[in-house]
Short mmCIF file of C-alpha atoms in Angstrom, two decimals:
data_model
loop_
_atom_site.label_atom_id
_atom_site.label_comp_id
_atom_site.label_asym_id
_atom_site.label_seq_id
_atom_site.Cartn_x
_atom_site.Cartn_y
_atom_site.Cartn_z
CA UNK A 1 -22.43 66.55 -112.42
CA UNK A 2 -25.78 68.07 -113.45
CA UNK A 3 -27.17 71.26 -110.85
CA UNK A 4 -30.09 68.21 -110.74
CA UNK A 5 -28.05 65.59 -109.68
CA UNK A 6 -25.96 67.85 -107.19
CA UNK A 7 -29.55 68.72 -105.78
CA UNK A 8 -30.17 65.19 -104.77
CA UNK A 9 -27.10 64.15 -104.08
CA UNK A 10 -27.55 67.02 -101.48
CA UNK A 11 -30.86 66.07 -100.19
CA UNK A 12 -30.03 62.49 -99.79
CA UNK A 13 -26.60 63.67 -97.28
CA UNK A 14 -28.73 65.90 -95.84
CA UNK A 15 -31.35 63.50 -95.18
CA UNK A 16 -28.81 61.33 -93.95
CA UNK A 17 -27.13 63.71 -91.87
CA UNK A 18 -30.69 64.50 -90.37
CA UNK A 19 -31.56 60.63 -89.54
CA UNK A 20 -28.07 60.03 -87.52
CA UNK A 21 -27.75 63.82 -85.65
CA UNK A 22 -31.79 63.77 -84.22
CA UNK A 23 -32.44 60.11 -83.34
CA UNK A 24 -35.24 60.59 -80.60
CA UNK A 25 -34.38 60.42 -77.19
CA UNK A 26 -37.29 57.52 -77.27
CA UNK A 27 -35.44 55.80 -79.76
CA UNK A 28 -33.18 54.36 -77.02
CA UNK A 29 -34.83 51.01 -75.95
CA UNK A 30 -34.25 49.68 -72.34
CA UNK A 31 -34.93 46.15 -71.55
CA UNK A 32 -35.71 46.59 -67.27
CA UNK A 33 -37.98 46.19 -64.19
CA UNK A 34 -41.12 47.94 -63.59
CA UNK A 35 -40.46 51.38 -62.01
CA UNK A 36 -36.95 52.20 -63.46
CA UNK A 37 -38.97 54.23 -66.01
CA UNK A 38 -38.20 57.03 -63.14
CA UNK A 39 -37.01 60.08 -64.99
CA UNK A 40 -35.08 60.99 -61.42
CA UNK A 41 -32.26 57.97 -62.62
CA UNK A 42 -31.09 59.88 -65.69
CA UNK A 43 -31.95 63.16 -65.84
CA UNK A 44 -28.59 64.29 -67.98
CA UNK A 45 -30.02 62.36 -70.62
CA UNK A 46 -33.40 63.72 -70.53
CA UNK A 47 -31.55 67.46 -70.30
CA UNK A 48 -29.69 66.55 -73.71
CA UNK A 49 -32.08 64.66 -76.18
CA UNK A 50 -35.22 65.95 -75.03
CA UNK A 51 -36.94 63.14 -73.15
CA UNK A 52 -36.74 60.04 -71.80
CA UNK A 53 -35.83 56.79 -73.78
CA UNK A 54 -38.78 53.59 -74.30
CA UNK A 55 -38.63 50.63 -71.86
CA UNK A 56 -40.07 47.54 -72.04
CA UNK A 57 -40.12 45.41 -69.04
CA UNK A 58 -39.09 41.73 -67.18
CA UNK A 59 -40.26 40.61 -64.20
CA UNK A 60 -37.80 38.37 -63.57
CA UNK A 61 -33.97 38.03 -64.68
CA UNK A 62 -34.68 34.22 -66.07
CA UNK A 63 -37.97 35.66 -67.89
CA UNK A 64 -35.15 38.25 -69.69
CA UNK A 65 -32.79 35.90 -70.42
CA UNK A 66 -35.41 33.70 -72.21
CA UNK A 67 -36.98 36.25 -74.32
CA UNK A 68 -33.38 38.14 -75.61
CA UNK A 69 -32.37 34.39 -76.41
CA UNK A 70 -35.88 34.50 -78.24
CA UNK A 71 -34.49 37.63 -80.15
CA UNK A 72 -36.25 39.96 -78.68
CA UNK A 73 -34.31 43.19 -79.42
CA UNK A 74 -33.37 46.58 -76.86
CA UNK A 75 -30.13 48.74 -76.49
CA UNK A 76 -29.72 48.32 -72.30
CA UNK A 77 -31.13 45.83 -70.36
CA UNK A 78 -30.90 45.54 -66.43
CA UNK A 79 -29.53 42.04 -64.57
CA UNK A 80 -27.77 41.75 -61.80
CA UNK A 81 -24.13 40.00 -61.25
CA UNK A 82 -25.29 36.90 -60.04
CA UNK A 83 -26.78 36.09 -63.48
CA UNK A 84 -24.13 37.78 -66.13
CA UNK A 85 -22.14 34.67 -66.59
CA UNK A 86 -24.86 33.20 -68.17
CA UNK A 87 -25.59 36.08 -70.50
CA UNK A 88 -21.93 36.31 -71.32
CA UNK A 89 -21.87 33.08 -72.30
CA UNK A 90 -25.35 33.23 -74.72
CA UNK A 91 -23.22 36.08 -76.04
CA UNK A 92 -25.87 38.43 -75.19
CA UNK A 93 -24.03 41.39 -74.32
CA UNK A 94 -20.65 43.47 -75.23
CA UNK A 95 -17.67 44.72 -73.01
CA UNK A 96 -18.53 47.76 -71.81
CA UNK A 97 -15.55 50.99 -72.86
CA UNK A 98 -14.93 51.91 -69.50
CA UNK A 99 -12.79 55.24 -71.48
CA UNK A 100 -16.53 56.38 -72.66
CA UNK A 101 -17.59 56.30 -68.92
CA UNK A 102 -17.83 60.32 -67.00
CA UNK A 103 -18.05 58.63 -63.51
CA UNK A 104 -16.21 55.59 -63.82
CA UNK A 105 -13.70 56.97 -61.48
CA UNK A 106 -16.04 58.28 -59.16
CA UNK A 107 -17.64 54.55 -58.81
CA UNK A 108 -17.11 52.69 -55.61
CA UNK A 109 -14.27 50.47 -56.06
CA UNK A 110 -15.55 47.66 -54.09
CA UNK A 111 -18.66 47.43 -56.78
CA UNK A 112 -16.66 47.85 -59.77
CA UNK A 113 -14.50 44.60 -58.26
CA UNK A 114 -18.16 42.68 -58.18
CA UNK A 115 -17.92 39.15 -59.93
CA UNK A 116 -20.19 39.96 -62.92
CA UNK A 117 -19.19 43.77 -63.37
CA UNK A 118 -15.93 42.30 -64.22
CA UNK A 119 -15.56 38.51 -66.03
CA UNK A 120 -12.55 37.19 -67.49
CA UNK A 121 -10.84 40.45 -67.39
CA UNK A 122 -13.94 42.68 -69.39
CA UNK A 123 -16.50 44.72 -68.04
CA UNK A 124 -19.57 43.61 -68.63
CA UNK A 125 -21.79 45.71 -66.34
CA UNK A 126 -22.14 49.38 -65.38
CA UNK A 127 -23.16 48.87 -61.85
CA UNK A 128 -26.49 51.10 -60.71
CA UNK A 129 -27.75 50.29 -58.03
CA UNK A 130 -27.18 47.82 -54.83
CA UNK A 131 -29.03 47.31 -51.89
CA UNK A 132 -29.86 44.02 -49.45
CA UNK A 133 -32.06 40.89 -49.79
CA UNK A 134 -32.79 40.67 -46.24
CA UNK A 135 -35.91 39.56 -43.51
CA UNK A 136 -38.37 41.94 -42.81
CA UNK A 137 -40.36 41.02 -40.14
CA UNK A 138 -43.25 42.85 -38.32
CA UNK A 139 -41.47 44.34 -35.16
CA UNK A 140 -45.20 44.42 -33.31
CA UNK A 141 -45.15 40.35 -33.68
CA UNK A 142 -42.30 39.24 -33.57
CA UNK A 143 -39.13 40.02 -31.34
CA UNK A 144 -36.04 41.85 -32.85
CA UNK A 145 -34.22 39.32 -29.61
CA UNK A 146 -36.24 35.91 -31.29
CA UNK A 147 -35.95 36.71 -35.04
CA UNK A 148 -33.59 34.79 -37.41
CA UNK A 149 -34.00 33.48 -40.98
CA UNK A 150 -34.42 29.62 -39.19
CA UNK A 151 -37.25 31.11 -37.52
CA UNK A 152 -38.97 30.82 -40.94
CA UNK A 153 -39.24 27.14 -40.89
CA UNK A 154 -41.24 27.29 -37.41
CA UNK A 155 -44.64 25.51 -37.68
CA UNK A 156 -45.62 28.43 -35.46
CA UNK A 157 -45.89 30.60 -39.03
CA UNK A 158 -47.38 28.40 -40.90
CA UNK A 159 -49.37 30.65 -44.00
CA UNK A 160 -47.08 33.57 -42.25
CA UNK A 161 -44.17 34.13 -44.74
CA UNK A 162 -43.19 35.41 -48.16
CA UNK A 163 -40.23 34.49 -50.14
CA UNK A 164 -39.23 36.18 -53.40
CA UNK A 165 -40.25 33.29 -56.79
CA UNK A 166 -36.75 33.92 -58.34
CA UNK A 167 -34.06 30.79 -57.46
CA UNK A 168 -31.26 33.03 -56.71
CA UNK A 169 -33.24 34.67 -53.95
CA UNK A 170 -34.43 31.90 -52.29
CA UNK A 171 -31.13 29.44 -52.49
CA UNK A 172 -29.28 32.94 -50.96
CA UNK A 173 -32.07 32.69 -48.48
CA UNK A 174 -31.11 29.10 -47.55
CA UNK A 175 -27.43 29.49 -48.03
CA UNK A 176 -27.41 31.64 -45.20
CA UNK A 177 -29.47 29.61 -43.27
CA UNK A 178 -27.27 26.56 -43.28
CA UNK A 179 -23.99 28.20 -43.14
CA UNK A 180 -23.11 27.05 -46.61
CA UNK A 181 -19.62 28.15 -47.61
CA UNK A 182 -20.14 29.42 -50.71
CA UNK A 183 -23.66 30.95 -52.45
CA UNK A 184 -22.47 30.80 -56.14
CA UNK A 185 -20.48 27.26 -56.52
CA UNK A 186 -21.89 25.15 -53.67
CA UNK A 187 -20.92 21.47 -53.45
CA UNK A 188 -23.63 18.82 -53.90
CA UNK A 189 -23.83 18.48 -49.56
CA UNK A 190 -24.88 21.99 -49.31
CA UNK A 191 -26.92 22.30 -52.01
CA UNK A 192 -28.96 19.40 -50.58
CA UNK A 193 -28.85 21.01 -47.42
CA UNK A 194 -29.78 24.19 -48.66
CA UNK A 195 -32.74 22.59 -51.23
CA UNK A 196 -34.01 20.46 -47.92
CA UNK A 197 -34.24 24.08 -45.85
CA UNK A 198 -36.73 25.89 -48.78
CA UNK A 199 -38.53 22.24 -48.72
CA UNK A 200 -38.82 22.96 -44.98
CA UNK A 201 -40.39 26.42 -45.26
CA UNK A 202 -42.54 25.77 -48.10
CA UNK A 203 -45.24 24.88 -45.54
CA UNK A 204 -44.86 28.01 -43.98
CA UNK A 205 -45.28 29.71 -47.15
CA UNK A 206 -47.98 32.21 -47.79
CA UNK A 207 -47.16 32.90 -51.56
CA UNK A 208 -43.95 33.48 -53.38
CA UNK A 209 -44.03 37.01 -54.83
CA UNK A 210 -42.55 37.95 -58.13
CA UNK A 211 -44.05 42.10 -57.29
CA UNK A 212 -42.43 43.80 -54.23
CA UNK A 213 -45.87 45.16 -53.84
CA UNK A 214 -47.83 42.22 -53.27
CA UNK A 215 -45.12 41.62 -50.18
CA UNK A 216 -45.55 45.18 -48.88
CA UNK A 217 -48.91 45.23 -48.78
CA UNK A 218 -49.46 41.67 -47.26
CA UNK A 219 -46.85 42.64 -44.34
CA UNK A 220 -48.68 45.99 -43.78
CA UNK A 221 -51.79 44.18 -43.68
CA UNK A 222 -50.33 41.34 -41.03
CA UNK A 223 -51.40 39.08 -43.78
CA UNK A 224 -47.69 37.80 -43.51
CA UNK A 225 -45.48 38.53 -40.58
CA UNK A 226 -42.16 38.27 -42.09
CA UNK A 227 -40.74 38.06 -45.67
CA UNK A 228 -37.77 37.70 -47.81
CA UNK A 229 -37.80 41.27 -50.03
CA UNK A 230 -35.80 44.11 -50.97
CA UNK A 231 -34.74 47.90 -49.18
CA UNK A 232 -37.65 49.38 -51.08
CA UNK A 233 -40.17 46.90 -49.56
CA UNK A 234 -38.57 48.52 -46.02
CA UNK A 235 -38.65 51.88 -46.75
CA UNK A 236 -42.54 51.33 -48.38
CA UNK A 237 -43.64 50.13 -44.65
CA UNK A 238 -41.76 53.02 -42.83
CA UNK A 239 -43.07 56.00 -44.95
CA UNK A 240 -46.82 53.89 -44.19
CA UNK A 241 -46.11 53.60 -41.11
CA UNK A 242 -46.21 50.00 -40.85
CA UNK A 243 -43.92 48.77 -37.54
CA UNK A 244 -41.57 46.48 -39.30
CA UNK A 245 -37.94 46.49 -40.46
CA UNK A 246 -35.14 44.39 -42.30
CA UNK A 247 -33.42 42.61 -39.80
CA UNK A 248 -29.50 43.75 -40.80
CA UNK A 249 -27.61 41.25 -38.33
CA UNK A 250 -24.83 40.39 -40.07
CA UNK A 251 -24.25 37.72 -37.91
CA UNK A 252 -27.58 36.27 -38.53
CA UNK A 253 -27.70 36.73 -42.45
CA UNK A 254 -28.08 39.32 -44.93
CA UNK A 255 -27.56 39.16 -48.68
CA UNK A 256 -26.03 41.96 -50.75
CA UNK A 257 -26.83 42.22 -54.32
CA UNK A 258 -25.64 44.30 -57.28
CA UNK A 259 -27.71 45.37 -60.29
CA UNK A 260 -26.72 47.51 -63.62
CA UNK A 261 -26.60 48.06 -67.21
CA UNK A 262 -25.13 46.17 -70.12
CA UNK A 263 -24.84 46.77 -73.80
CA UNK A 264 -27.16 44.23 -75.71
CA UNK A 265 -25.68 43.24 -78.89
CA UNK A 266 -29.17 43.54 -80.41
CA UNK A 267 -28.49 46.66 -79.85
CA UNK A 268 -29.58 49.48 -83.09
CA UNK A 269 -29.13 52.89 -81.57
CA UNK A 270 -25.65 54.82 -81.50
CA UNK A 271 -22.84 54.31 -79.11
CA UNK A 272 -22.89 57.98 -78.06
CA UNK A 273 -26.79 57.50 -77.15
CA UNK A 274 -26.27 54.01 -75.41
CA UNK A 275 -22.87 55.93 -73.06
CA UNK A 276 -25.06 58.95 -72.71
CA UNK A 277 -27.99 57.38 -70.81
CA UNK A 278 -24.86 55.25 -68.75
CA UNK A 279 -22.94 58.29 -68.10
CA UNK A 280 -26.55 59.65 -66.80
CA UNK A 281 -27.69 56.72 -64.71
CA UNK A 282 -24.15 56.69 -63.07
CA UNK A 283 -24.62 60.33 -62.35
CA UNK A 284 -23.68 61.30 -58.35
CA UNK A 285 -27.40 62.89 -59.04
CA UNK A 286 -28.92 60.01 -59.92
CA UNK A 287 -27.22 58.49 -56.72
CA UNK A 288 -28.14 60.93 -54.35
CA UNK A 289 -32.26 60.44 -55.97
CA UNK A 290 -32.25 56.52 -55.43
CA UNK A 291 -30.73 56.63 -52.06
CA UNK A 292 -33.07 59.25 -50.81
CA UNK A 293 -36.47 58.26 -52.68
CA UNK A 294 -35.83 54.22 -52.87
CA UNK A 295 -33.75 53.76 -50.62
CA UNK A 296 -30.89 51.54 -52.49
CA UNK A 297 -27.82 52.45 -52.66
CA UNK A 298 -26.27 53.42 -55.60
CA UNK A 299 -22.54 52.95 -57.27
CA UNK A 300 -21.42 56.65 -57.24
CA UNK A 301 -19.66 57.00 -53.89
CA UNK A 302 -19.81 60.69 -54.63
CA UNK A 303 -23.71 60.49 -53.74
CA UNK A 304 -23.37 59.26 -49.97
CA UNK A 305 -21.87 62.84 -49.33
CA UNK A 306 -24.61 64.76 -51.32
CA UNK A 307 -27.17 62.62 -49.92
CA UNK A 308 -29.36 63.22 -46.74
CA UNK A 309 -27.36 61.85 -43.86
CA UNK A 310 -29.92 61.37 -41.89
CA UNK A 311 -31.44 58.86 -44.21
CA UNK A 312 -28.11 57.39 -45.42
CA UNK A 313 -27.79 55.85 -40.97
CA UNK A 314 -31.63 55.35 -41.73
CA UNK A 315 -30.70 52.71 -44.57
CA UNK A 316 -28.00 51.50 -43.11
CA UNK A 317 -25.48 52.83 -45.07
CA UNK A 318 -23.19 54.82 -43.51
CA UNK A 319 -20.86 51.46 -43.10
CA UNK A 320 -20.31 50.79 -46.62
CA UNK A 321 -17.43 48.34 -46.01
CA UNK A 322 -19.64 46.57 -43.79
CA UNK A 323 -21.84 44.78 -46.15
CA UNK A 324 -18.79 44.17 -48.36
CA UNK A 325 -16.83 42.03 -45.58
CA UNK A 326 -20.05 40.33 -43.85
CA UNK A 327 -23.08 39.83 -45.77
CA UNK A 328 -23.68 37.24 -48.33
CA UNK A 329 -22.83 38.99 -51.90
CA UNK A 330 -24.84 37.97 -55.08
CA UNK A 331 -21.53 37.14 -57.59
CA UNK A 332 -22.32 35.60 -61.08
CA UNK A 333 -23.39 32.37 -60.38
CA UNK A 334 -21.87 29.17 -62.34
CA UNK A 335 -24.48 28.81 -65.38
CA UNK A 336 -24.50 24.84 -64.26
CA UNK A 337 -25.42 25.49 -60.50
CA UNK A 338 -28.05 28.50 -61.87
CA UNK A 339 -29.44 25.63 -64.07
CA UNK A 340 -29.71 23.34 -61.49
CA UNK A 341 -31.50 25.85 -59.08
CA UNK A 342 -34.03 26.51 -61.42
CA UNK A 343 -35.11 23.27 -61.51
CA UNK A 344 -34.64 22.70 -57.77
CA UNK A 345 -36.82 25.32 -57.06
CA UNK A 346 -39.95 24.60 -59.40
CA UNK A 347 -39.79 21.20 -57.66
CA UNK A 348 -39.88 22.75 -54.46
CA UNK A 349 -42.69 25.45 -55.00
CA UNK A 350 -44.61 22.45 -56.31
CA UNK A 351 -44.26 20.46 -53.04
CA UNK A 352 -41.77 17.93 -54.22
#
């Protein structure tokens, strides 16, 4: 071989080399909602490449779905169990190599159990965060005593309630209200019954929000009394002041839901990049920031010691086991019932 040749044959390793060892820490594309973009989730990963990774965002699970099946292309993207079956089964995503996980271990076993996190025998899902779907109700108008999720369909509240414009959501919403057995396979009786109670409170609806914000700011205004939302939308109100709460009766109806990460197969950066941002967002750091700044809870059980106590009983979560055995929990719904929600629903928000 020629000192020429050599040279290039040189350069071209070396450029090689270069192109695999420093792929930018913005290289890493993540598919996810508005406001996970906070650098507090994975700070390890910022600490080793430099900076955070590129997102591009959904504002709704079923507006995801529709544009990866389009081809749209990322590394991670961010569902939640009720809707993995579905992406499973548009083989979407990968198993997940639990062996190439730091805090596996150290997650709470009752969310790595989570229909969704686990289908067929393969993880599919590196659980982040979890939290309730609950009522939150202004406490200054309305009676902790009188308040219930039937209280909804009261003409009293007519132009007085929000409920979240995702399907899941709202049939949760109504499964609870009519004491449906089961939330992800219902039988055609209480899916009727739970399709006739959303027909019910559609009068009484004020708008159906796809931005937490747009219910926060309508319940701190008393534009809407009481609303189907999220922790966050809570803890917004108390830090503003606002007198209202999420009613947490367990007896009355609460929804728990679980959201993570999964490996897209459209996927174009490294393994070792992809497992370092999910050893990072499964961090007991990154648990111990989303409890204490969003108040969710997180999948590390490691954080709810490291965590201010004070706002752990604040949230509610001091009782983990409790919202395991009594609430509602958001497992991967059948992809024919999902299907048939969907189209429920539009009918419904369009006063059919």
């Amino acid at each position: 071989m020629t000192k020429t040749s050599l040279s290039l044959v040189s350069a071209a390793v070396a450029g090689l080399t270069s192109s695999i060892a420093y792929a930018g820490a913005e290289d890493l594309v993540i598919f996810d909602w508005s406001g996970y973009e906070d650098q507090g989730f994975y700070g390890s990963y910022v600490e080793k490449h430099g900076g955070a990774p590129s997102y591009t965002y959904f504002g709704s699970v079923e507006e995801a779905f529709t544009k990866l099946q389009s081809g749209f292309e990322a590394d991670l993207a961010h569902p939640c169990t009720d809707a993995l079956r579905k992406w499973v089964a548009a083989d979407l995503i990968m198993p997940i190599d639990t062996s190439r996980l730091d805090n596996w271990d150290k997650l709470l076993p009752q969310i790595k159990d989570v229909d969704g996190v686990i289908i067929d025998g393969e993880t599919y899902m590196v659980p982040f965060e979890w939290g309730n779907t609950g009522l939150i109700y202004r406490t200054d108008m309305i009676s902790g005593d009188d308040v219930s999720i039937q209280l909804m369909a009261d003409p009293a509240y007519q132009g007085k309630i929000a409920v979240p414009d995702a399907a899941s959501s709202a049939y949760a919403l109504a499964a609870l209200a009519t004491g449906a057995s089961s939330y992800t396979n219902m039988n055609d009786e209480e899916f009727q019954k739970a399709s006739d109670f959303l027909r019910s409170i559609h009068q009484n609806v004020r708008f159906y929000w796809s931005d937490a914000g747009q219910l926060d700011q309508a319940i701190a205004s008393g534009e809407v009394t009481m609303g189907w939302g999220w922790n966050q939308s809570e803890l917004n109100l108390i830090w503003n002041e606002t007198p209202a709460v999420m009613m947490r009766d367990t007896d009355k109806g609460i929804a728990t839901w679980v959201c993570g990460y999964v490996h897209l197969k459209s996927a174009k950066q490294s393994d070792d990049q992809i497992y370092d941002m999910l050893n990072a967002l499964s961090d007991e750091a990154s648990g111990k920031y989303i409890i204490e700044n969003w108040g969710y809870a997180h999948s590390n059980a490691e954080a709810f010691k490291s965590a201010d106590q004070s706002l752990i009983e604040t949230y509610g979560f001091a009782d983990v086991d409790s919202f395991f055995e009594k609430s509602l929990f958001f497992d991967a719904v059948e992809p024919k019932l999902e299907g048939r929600m969907l189209k429920e629903f539009e009918r419904i928000k369009a006063g059919f």
